[in-house]
Amino acid sequence: MDEIGFLKKLHEEELRDLEVSAPSPAGLAEVEVCKPELTAALREIRTQYESIAVKNLQEAEEWYKSKFADLSDAANRNHEALRLAKQEMNESRRQIQSLTCEVDGLKGVVRAEECFLG
């Protein structure tokens, strides 16, 4: 759009220069002949620009979808790893509690035997 605006501005300046330098009817006819050509050229430039913009938009959407899918996969893997780590931690806690109870029980047995023998 910037390029189109620039070309329009350049065209207007060229028209003003032509009007100042050659205000004859022949010069005006020449300007009138150039107008459709410039309009066609601007139309072609706009069409090219729009096709490039559409292509860039599609590429950006594909890139975004790809990155989003990658991040979603990574998040799912991390979530699963976290879940497994929590399971392991809970199992370790249960084992520690079980072993602590067993040690306490054995300490009680040792004390009882010490009292019995002592």
mmCIF file with all atom_site columns, C-alpha atoms in Angstrom:
data_model
loop_
_atom_site.group_PDB
_atom_site.id
_atom_site.type_symbol
_atom_site.label_atom_id
_atom_site.label_alt_id
_atom_site.label_comp_id
_atom_site.label_asym_id
_atom_site.label_entity_id
_atom_site.label_seq_id
_atom_site.pdbx_PDB_ins_code
_atom_site.Cartn_x
_atom_site.Cartn_y
_atom_site.Cartn_z
_atom_site.occupancy
_atom_site.B_iso_or_equiv
_atom_site.pdbx_formal_charge
_atom_site.auth_seq_id
_atom_site.auth_comp_id
_atom_site.auth_asym_id
_atom_site.auth_atom_id
_atom_site.pdbx_PDB_model_num
ATOM 1   C CA . MET A 1 1   ? 0.000  0.000   0.000   1.00 0.00 ? 1   MET A CA 1
ATOM 2   C CA . ASP A 1 2   ? 2.931  2.296   0.769   1.00 0.00 ? 2   ASP A CA 1
ATOM 3   C CA . GLU A 1 3   ? 4.371  1.585   -2.653  1.00 0.00 ? 3   GLU A CA 1
ATOM 4   C CA . ILE A 1 4   ? 1.042  2.341   -4.327  1.00 0.00 ? 4   ILE A CA 1
ATOM 5   C CA . GLY A 1 5   ? 0.765  5.599   -2.394  1.00 0.00 ? 5   GLY A CA 1
ATOM 6   C CA . PHE A 1 6   ? 4.321  6.478   -3.384  1.00 0.00 ? 6   PHE A CA 1
ATOM 7   C CA . LEU A 1 7   ? 3.605  5.716   -7.037  1.00 0.00 ? 7   LEU A CA 1
ATOM 8   C CA . LYS A 1 8   ? 0.422  7.788   -6.966  1.00 0.00 ? 8   LYS A CA 1
ATOM 9   C CA . LYS A 1 9   ? 2.280  10.706  -5.416  1.00 0.00 ? 9   LYS A CA 1
ATOM 10  C CA . LEU A 1 10  ? 5.073  10.362  -7.973  1.00 0.00 ? 10  LEU A CA 1
ATOM 11  C CA . HIS A 1 11  ? 2.508  10.236  -10.761 1.00 0.00 ? 11  HIS A CA 1
ATOM 12  C CA . GLU A 1 12  ? 0.772  13.368  -9.491  1.00 0.00 ? 12  GLU A CA 1
ATOM 13  C CA . GLU A 1 13  ? 4.110  15.189  -9.310  1.00 0.00 ? 13  GLU A CA 1
ATOM 14  C CA . GLU A 1 14  ? 4.958  14.111  -12.850 1.00 0.00 ? 14  GLU A CA 1
ATOM 15  C CA . LEU A 1 15  ? 1.571  15.326  -14.042 1.00 0.00 ? 15  LEU A CA 1
ATOM 16  C CA . ARG A 1 16  ? 2.137  18.713  -12.390 1.00 0.00 ? 16  ARG A CA 1
ATOM 17  C CA . ASP A 1 17  ? 5.597  18.962  -13.964 1.00 0.00 ? 17  ASP A CA 1
ATOM 18  C CA . LEU A 1 18  ? 4.153  18.126  -17.365 1.00 0.00 ? 18  LEU A CA 1
ATOM 19  C CA . GLU A 1 19  ? 1.390  20.699  -16.985 1.00 0.00 ? 19  GLU A CA 1
ATOM 20  C CA . VAL A 1 20  ? 3.903  23.379  -16.033 1.00 0.00 ? 20  VAL A CA 1
ATOM 21  C CA . SER A 1 21  ? 6.440  22.553  -18.731 1.00 0.00 ? 21  SER A CA 1
ATOM 22  C CA . ALA A 1 22  ? 4.067  21.768  -21.594 1.00 0.00 ? 22  ALA A CA 1
ATOM 23  C CA . PRO A 1 23  ? 0.574  23.185  -21.188 1.00 0.00 ? 23  PRO A CA 1
ATOM 24  C CA . SER A 1 24  ? -0.112 22.712  -24.900 1.00 0.00 ? 24  SER A CA 1
ATOM 25  C CA . PRO A 1 25  ? -3.029 20.564  -26.081 1.00 0.00 ? 25  PRO A CA 1
ATOM 26  C CA . ALA A 1 26  ? -0.576 18.046  -27.521 1.00 0.00 ? 26  ALA A CA 1
ATOM 27  C CA . GLY A 1 27  ? 1.055  17.676  -24.096 1.00 0.00 ? 27  GLY A CA 1
ATOM 28  C CA . LEU A 1 28  ? -2.338 17.196  -22.465 1.00 0.00 ? 28  LEU A CA 1
ATOM 29  C CA . ALA A 1 29  ? -3.195 14.470  -24.965 1.00 0.00 ? 29  ALA A CA 1
ATOM 30  C CA . GLU A 1 30  ? 0.054  12.717  -24.126 1.00 0.00 ? 30  GLU A CA 1
ATOM 31  C CA . VAL A 1 31  ? -0.752 12.866  -20.398 1.00 0.00 ? 31  VAL A CA 1
ATOM 32  C CA . GLU A 1 32  ? -4.226 11.487  -21.077 1.00 0.00 ? 32  GLU A CA 1
ATOM 33  C CA . VAL A 1 33  ? -2.661 8.594   -23.001 1.00 0.00 ? 33  VAL A CA 1
ATOM 34  C CA . CYS A 1 34  ? -0.314 7.850   -20.073 1.00 0.00 ? 34  CYS A CA 1
ATOM 35  C CA . LYS A 1 35  ? -3.106 7.813   -17.478 1.00 0.00 ? 35  LYS A CA 1
ATOM 36  C CA . PRO A 1 36  ? -4.627 4.451   -18.524 1.00 0.00 ? 36  PRO A CA 1
ATOM 37  C CA . GLU A 1 37  ? -1.172 2.900   -18.746 1.00 0.00 ? 37  GLU A CA 1
ATOM 38  C CA . LEU A 1 38  ? -0.286 4.115   -15.271 1.00 0.00 ? 38  LEU A CA 1
ATOM 39  C CA . THR A 1 39  ? -3.645 2.994   -13.937 1.00 0.00 ? 39  THR A CA 1
ATOM 40  C CA . ALA A 1 40  ? -3.096 -0.457  -15.442 1.00 0.00 ? 40  ALA A CA 1
ATOM 41  C CA . ALA A 1 41  ? 0.424  -0.584  -14.012 1.00 0.00 ? 41  ALA A CA 1
ATOM 42  C CA . LEU A 1 42  ? -0.866 0.407   -10.568 1.00 0.00 ? 42  LEU A CA 1
ATOM 43  C CA . ARG A 1 43  ? -3.598 -2.206  -10.821 1.00 0.00 ? 43  ARG A CA 1
ATOM 44  C CA . GLU A 1 44  ? -1.004 -4.856  -11.702 1.00 0.00 ? 44  GLU A CA 1
ATOM 45  C CA . ILE A 1 45  ? 1.248  -3.774  -8.833  1.00 0.00 ? 45  ILE A CA 1
ATOM 46  C CA . ARG A 1 46  ? -1.687 -3.932  -6.448  1.00 0.00 ? 46  ARG A CA 1
ATOM 47  C CA . THR A 1 47  ? -2.629 -7.420  -7.668  1.00 0.00 ? 47  THR A CA 1
ATOM 48  C CA . GLN A 1 48  ? 0.952  -8.594  -7.196  1.00 0.00 ? 48  GLN A CA 1
ATOM 49  C CA . TYR A 1 49  ? 1.115  -7.005  -3.755  1.00 0.00 ? 49  TYR A CA 1
ATOM 50  C CA . GLU A 1 50  ? -2.155 -8.634  -2.698  1.00 0.00 ? 50  GLU A CA 1
ATOM 51  C CA . SER A 1 51  ? -1.017 -12.063 -3.914  1.00 0.00 ? 51  SER A CA 1
ATOM 52  C CA . ILE A 1 52  ? 2.240  -11.671 -2.005  1.00 0.00 ? 52  ILE A CA 1
ATOM 53  C CA . ALA A 1 53  ? 0.321  -10.580 1.094   1.00 0.00 ? 53  ALA A CA 1
ATOM 54  C CA . VAL A 1 54  ? -1.982 -13.612 0.844   1.00 0.00 ? 54  VAL A CA 1
ATOM 55  C CA . LYS A 1 55  ? 1.017  -15.912 0.407   1.00 0.00 ? 55  LYS A CA 1
ATOM 56  C CA . ASN A 1 56  ? 2.791  -14.351 3.404   1.00 0.00 ? 56  ASN A CA 1
ATOM 57  C CA . LEU A 1 57  ? -0.345 -14.667 5.512   1.00 0.00 ? 57  LEU A CA 1
ATOM 58  C CA . GLN A 1 58  ? -0.681 -18.348 4.619   1.00 0.00 ? 58  GLN A CA 1
ATOM 59  C CA . GLU A 1 59  ? 2.976  -18.984 5.426   1.00 0.00 ? 59  GLU A CA 1
ATOM 60  C CA . ALA A 1 60  ? 2.636  -17.168 8.746   1.00 0.00 ? 60  ALA A CA 1
ATOM 61  C CA . GLU A 1 61  ? -0.461 -19.192 9.640   1.00 0.00 ? 61  GLU A CA 1
ATOM 62  C CA . GLU A 1 62  ? 1.295  -22.454 8.734   1.00 0.00 ? 62  GLU A CA 1
ATOM 63  C CA . TRP A 1 63  ? 4.324  -21.455 10.833  1.00 0.00 ? 63  TRP A CA 1
ATOM 64  C CA . TYR A 1 64  ? 2.059  -20.495 13.754  1.00 0.00 ? 64  TYR A CA 1
ATOM 65  C CA . LYS A 1 65  ? 0.146  -23.787 13.557  1.00 0.00 ? 65  LYS A CA 1
ATOM 66  C CA . SER A 1 66  ? 3.400  -25.738 13.384  1.00 0.00 ? 66  SER A CA 1
ATOM 67  C CA . LYS A 1 67  ? 4.888  -23.933 16.387  1.00 0.00 ? 67  LYS A CA 1
ATOM 68  C CA . PHE A 1 68  ? 1.623  -24.255 18.327  1.00 0.00 ? 68  PHE A CA 1
ATOM 69  C CA . ALA A 1 69  ? 1.550  -28.010 17.635  1.00 0.00 ? 69  ALA A CA 1
ATOM 70  C CA . ASP A 1 70  ? 5.197  -28.332 18.721  1.00 0.00 ? 70  ASP A CA 1
ATOM 71  C CA . LEU A 1 71  ? 4.531  -26.434 21.938  1.00 0.00 ? 71  LEU A CA 1
ATOM 72  C CA . SER A 1 72  ? 1.377  -28.445 22.623  1.00 0.00 ? 72  SER A CA 1
ATOM 73  C CA . ASP A 1 73  ? 3.316  -31.690 22.201  1.00 0.00 ? 73  ASP A CA 1
ATOM 74  C CA . ALA A 1 74  ? 6.065  -30.424 24.500  1.00 0.00 ? 74  ALA A CA 1
ATOM 75  C CA . ALA A 1 75  ? 3.493  -29.359 27.102  1.00 0.00 ? 75  ALA A CA 1
ATOM 76  C CA . ASN A 1 76  ? 1.829  -32.775 26.955  1.00 0.00 ? 76  ASN A CA 1
ATOM 77  C CA . ARG A 1 77  ? 5.182  -34.540 27.366  1.00 0.00 ? 77  ARG A CA 1
ATOM 78  C CA . ASN A 1 78  ? 6.085  -32.304 30.297  1.00 0.00 ? 78  ASN A CA 1
ATOM 79  C CA . HIS A 1 79  ? 2.668  -32.863 31.877  1.00 0.00 ? 79  HIS A CA 1
ATOM 80  C CA . GLU A 1 80  ? 3.109  -36.629 31.573  1.00 0.00 ? 80  GLU A CA 1
ATOM 81  C CA . ALA A 1 81  ? 6.634  -36.434 33.021  1.00 0.00 ? 81  ALA A CA 1
ATOM 82  C CA . LEU A 1 82  ? 5.314  -34.375 35.939  1.00 0.00 ? 82  LEU A CA 1
ATOM 83  C CA . ARG A 1 83  ? 2.525  -36.872 36.561  1.00 0.00 ? 83  ARG A CA 1
ATOM 84  C CA . LEU A 1 84  ? 5.009  -39.761 36.601  1.00 0.00 ? 84  LEU A CA 1
ATOM 85  C CA . ALA A 1 85  ? 7.344  -37.856 38.929  1.00 0.00 ? 85  ALA A CA 1
ATOM 86  C CA . LYS A 1 86  ? 4.449  -37.225 41.341  1.00 0.00 ? 86  LYS A CA 1
ATOM 87  C CA . GLN A 1 87  ? 3.535  -40.910 41.257  1.00 0.00 ? 87  GLN A CA 1
ATOM 88  C CA . GLU A 1 88  ? 7.130  -41.880 42.033  1.00 0.00 ? 88  GLU A CA 1
ATOM 89  C CA . MET A 1 89  ? 7.267  -39.335 44.848  1.00 0.00 ? 89  MET A CA 1
ATOM 90  C CA . ASN A 1 90  ? 4.052  -40.668 46.398  1.00 0.00 ? 90  ASN A CA 1
ATOM 91  C CA . GLU A 1 91  ? 5.315  -44.260 46.129  1.00 0.00 ? 91  GLU A CA 1
ATOM 92  C CA . SER A 1 92  ? 8.604  -43.220 47.772  1.00 0.00 ? 92  SER A CA 1
ATOM 93  C CA . ARG A 1 93  ? 6.671  -41.519 50.600  1.00 0.00 ? 93  ARG A CA 1
ATOM 94  C CA . ARG A 1 94  ? 4.666  -44.706 51.171  1.00 0.00 ? 94  ARG A CA 1
ATOM 95  C CA . GLN A 1 95  ? 7.853  -46.770 51.267  1.00 0.00 ? 95  GLN A CA 1
ATOM 96  C CA . ILE A 1 96  ? 9.493  -44.321 53.682  1.00 0.00 ? 96  ILE A CA 1
ATOM 97  C CA . GLN A 1 97  ? 6.434  -44.399 55.954  1.00 0.00 ? 97  GLN A CA 1
ATOM 98  C CA . SER A 1 98  ? 6.357  -48.185 55.816  1.00 0.00 ? 98  SER A CA 1
ATOM 99  C CA . LEU A 1 99  ? 10.059 -48.450 56.600  1.00 0.00 ? 99  LEU A CA 1
ATOM 100 C CA . THR A 1 100 ? 9.761  -45.842 59.373  1.00 0.00 ? 100 THR A CA 1
ATOM 101 C CA . CYS A 1 101 ? 6.964  -47.851 60.965  1.00 0.00 ? 101 CYS A CA 1
ATOM 102 C CA . GLU A 1 102 ? 8.997  -51.016 60.623  1.00 0.00 ? 102 GLU A CA 1
ATOM 103 C CA . VAL A 1 103 ? 12.052 -49.362 62.238  1.00 0.00 ? 103 VAL A CA 1
ATOM 104 C CA . ASP A 1 104 ? 9.892  -48.003 65.077  1.00 0.00 ? 104 ASP A CA 1
ATOM 105 C CA . GLY A 1 105 ? 8.443  -51.463 65.591  1.00 0.00 ? 105 GLY A CA 1
ATOM 106 C CA . LEU A 1 106 ? 11.884 -53.047 65.659  1.00 0.00 ? 106 LEU A CA 1
ATOM 107 C CA . LYS A 1 107 ? 13.092 -50.373 68.115  1.00 0.00 ? 107 LYS A CA 1
ATOM 108 C CA . GLY A 1 108 ? 10.167 -51.326 70.364  1.00 0.00 ? 108 GLY A CA 1
ATOM 109 C CA . VAL A 1 109 ? 11.097 -54.996 70.095  1.00 0.00 ? 109 VAL A CA 1
ATOM 110 C CA . VAL A 1 110 ? 14.737 -54.183 70.933  1.00 0.00 ? 110 VAL A CA 1
ATOM 111 C CA . ARG A 1 111 ? 13.665 -52.117 73.961  1.00 0.00 ? 111 ARG A CA 1
ATOM 112 C CA . ALA A 1 112 ? 11.344 -54.851 75.145  1.00 0.00 ? 112 ALA A CA 1
ATOM 113 C CA . GLU A 1 113 ? 14.101 -57.444 74.839  1.00 0.00 ? 113 GLU A CA 1
ATOM 114 C CA . GLU A 1 114 ? 16.518 -55.130 76.643  1.00 0.00 ? 114 GLU A CA 1
ATOM 115 C CA . CYS A 1 115 ? 13.993 -54.748 79.475  1.00 0.00 ? 115 CYS A CA 1
ATOM 116 C CA . PHE A 1 116 ? 13.348 -58.472 79.528  1.00 0.00 ? 116 PHE A CA 1
ATOM 117 C CA . LEU A 1 117 ? 17.038 -59.348 79.505  1.00 0.00 ? 117 LEU A CA 1
ATOM 118 C CA . GLY A 1 118 ? 18.209 -56.445 81.472  1.00 0.00 ? 118 GLY A CA 1
#
